[in-house]
mmCIF file with all atom_site columns, C-alpha atoms in Angstrom:
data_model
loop_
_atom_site.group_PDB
_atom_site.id
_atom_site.type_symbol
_atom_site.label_atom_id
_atom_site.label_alt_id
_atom_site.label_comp_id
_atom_site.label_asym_id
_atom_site.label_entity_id
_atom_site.label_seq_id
_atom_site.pdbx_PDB_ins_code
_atom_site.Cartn_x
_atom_site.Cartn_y
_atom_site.Cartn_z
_atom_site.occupancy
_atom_site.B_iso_or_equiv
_atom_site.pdbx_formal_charge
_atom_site.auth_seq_id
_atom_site.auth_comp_id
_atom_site.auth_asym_id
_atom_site.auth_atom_id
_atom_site.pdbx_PDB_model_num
ATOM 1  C CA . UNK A 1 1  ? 133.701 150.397 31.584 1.00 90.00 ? 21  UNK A CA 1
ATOM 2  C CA . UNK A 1 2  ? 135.953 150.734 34.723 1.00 94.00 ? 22  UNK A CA 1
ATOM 3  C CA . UNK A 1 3  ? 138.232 153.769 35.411 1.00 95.00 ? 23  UNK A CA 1
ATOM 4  C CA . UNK A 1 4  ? 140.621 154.983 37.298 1.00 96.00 ? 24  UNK A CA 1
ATOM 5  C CA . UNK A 1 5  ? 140.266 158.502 38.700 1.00 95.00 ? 25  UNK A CA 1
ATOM 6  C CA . UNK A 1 6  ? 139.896 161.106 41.489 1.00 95.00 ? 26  UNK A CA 1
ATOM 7  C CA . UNK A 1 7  ? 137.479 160.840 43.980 1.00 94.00 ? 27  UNK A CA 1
ATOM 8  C CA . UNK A 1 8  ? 137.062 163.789 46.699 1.00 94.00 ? 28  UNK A CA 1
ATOM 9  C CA . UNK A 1 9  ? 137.817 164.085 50.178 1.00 92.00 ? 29  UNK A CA 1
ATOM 10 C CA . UNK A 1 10 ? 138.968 166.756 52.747 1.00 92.00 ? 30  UNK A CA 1
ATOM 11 C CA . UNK A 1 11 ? 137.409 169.723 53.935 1.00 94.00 ? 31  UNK A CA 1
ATOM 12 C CA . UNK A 1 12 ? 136.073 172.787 52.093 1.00 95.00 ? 32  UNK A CA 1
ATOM 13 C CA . UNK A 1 13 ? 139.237 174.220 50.756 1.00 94.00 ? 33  UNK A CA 1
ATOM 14 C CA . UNK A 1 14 ? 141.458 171.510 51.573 1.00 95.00 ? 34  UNK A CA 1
ATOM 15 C CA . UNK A 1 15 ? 141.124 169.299 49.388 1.00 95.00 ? 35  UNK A CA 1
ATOM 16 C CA . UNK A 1 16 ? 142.095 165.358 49.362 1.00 96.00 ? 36  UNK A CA 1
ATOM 17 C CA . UNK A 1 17 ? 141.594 163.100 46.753 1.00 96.00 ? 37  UNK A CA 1
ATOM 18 C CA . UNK A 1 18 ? 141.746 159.138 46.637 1.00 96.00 ? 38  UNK A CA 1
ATOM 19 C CA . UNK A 1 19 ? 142.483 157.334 43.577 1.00 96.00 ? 39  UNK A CA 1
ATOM 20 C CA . UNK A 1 20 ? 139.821 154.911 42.778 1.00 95.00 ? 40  UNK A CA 1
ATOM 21 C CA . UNK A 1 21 ? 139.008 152.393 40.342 1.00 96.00 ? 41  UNK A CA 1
ATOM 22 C CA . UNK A 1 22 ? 135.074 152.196 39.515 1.00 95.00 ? 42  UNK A CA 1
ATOM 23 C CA . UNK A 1 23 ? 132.251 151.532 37.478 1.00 92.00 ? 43  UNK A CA 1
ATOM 24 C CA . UNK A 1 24 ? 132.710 154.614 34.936 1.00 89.00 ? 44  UNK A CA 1
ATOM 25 C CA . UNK A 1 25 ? 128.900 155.042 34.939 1.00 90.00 ? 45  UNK A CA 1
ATOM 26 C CA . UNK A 1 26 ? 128.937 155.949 39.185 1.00 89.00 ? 46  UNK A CA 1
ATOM 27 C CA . UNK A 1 27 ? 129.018 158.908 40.756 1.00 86.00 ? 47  UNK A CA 1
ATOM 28 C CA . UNK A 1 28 ? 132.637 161.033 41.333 1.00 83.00 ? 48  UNK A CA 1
ATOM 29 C CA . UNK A 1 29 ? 132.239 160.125 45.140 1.00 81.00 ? 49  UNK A CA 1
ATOM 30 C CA . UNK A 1 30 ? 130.263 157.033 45.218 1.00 85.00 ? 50  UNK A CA 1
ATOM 31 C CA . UNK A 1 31 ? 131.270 153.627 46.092 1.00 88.00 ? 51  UNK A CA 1
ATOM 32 C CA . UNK A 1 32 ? 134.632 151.744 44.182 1.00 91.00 ? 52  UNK A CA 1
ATOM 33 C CA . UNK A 1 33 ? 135.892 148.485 43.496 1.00 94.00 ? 53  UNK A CA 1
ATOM 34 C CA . UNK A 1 34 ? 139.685 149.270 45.297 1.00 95.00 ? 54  UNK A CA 1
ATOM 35 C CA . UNK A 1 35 ? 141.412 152.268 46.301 1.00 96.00 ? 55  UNK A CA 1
ATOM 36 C CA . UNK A 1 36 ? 144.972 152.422 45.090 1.00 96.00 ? 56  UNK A CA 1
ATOM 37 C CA . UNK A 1 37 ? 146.109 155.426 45.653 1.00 96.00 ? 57  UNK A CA 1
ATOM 38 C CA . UNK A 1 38 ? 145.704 159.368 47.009 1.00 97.00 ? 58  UNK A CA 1
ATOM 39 C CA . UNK A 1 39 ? 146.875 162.775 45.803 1.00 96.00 ? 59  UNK A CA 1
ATOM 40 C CA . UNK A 1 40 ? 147.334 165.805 48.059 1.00 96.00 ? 60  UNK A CA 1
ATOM 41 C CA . UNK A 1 41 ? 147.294 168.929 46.169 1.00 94.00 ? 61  UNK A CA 1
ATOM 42 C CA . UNK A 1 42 ? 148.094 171.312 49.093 1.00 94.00 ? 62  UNK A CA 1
ATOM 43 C CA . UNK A 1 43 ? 150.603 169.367 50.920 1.00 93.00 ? 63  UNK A CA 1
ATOM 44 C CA . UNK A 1 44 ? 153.633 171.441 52.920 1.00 93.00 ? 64  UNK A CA 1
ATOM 45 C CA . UNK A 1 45 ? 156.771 170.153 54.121 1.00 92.00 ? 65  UNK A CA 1
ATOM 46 C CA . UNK A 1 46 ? 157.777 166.801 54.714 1.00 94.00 ? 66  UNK A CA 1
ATOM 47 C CA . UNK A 1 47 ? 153.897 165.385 53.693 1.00 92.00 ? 67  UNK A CA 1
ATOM 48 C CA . UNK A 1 48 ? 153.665 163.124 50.727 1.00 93.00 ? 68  UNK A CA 1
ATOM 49 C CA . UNK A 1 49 ? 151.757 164.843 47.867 1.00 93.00 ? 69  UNK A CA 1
ATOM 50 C CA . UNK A 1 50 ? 150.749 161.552 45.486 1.00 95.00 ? 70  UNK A CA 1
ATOM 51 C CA . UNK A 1 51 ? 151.236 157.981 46.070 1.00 95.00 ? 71  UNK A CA 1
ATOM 52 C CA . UNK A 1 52 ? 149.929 155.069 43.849 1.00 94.00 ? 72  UNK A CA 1
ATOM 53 C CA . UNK A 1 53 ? 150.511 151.573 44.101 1.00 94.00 ? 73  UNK A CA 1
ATOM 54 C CA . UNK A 1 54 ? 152.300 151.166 41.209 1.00 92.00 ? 74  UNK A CA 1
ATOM 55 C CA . UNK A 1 55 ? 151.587 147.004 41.150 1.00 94.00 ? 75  UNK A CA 1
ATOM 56 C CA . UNK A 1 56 ? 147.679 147.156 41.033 1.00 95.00 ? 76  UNK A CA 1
ATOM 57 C CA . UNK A 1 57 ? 147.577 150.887 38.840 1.00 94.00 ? 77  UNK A CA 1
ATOM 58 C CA . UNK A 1 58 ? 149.092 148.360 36.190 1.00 94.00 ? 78  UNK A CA 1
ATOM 59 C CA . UNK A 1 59 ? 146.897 145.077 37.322 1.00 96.00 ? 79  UNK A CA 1
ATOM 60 C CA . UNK A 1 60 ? 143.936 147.418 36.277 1.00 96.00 ? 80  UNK A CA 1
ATOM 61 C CA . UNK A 1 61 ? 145.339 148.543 33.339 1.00 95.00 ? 81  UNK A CA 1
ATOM 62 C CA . UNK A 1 62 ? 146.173 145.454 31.956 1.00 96.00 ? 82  UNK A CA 1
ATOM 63 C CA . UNK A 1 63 ? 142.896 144.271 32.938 1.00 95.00 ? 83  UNK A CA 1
ATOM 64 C CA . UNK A 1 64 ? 140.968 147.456 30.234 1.00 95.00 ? 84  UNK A CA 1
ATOM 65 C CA . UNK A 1 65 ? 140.855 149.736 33.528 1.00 95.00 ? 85  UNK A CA 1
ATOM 66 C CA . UNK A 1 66 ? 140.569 153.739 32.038 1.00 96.00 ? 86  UNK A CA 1
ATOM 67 C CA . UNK A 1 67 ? 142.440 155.993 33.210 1.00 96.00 ? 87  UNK A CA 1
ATOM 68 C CA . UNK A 1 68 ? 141.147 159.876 33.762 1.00 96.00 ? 88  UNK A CA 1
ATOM 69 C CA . UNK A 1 69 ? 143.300 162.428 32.026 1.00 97.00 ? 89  UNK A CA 1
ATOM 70 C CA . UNK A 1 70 ? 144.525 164.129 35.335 1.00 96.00 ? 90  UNK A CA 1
ATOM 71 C CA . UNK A 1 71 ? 145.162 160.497 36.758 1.00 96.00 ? 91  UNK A CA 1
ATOM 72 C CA . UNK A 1 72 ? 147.358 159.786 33.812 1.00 96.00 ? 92  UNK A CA 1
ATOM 73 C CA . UNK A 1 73 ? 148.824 163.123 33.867 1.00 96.00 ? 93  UNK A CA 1
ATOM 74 C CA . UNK A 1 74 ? 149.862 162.392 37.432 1.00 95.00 ? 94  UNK A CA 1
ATOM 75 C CA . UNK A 1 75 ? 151.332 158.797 36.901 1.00 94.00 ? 95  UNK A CA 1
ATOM 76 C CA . UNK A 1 76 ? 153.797 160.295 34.101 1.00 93.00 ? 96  UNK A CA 1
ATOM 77 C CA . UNK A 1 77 ? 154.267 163.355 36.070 1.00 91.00 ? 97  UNK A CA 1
ATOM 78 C CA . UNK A 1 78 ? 155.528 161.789 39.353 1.00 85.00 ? 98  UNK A CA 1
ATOM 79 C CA . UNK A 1 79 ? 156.930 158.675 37.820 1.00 79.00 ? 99  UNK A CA 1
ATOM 80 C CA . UNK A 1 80 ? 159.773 160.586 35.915 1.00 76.00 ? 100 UNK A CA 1
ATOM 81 C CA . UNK A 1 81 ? 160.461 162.533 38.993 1.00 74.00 ? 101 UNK A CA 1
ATOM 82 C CA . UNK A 1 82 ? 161.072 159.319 40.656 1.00 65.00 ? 102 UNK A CA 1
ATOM 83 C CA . UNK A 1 83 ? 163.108 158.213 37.913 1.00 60.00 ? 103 UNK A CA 1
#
């Protein structure tokens, strides 16, 4: 099955995740079919926290892509803030 969901990045204690779709049976920080996406949990200022590309997050759904929990809790999250 493919999901969508976090994959790792940054340095110890600074975090920096990408949002990947993948093979759900692969590693958290292995290889992915596209990267649509990151989410910055300790962002400051005038960075940009989460971004998604809204176009493909919904190509992959519609195509039987997964979404993770905290993925999908961050797609509703930020999308009514941006409505």
């Amino acid at each position: 099955m493919v999901t969508i969901r976090l994959s790792r990045g940054g340095a110890k204690k600074r975090p920096f995740y990408n949002i990947v779709v993948t093979d759900s049976r692969k590693r958290r920080d292995s290889g992915y079919i596209e990267r649509i996406g990151y989410f910055n949990p300790v962002a400051k200022g005038q960075e940009i926290g989460f971004f998604i590309e809204a176009e493909r997050y919904e190509h992959w759904l519609g195509h039987g892509a997964q979404p993770s929990e905290r993925v999908a809790n961050l797609v509703k999250q930020h999308l009514k803030q941006a409505v």
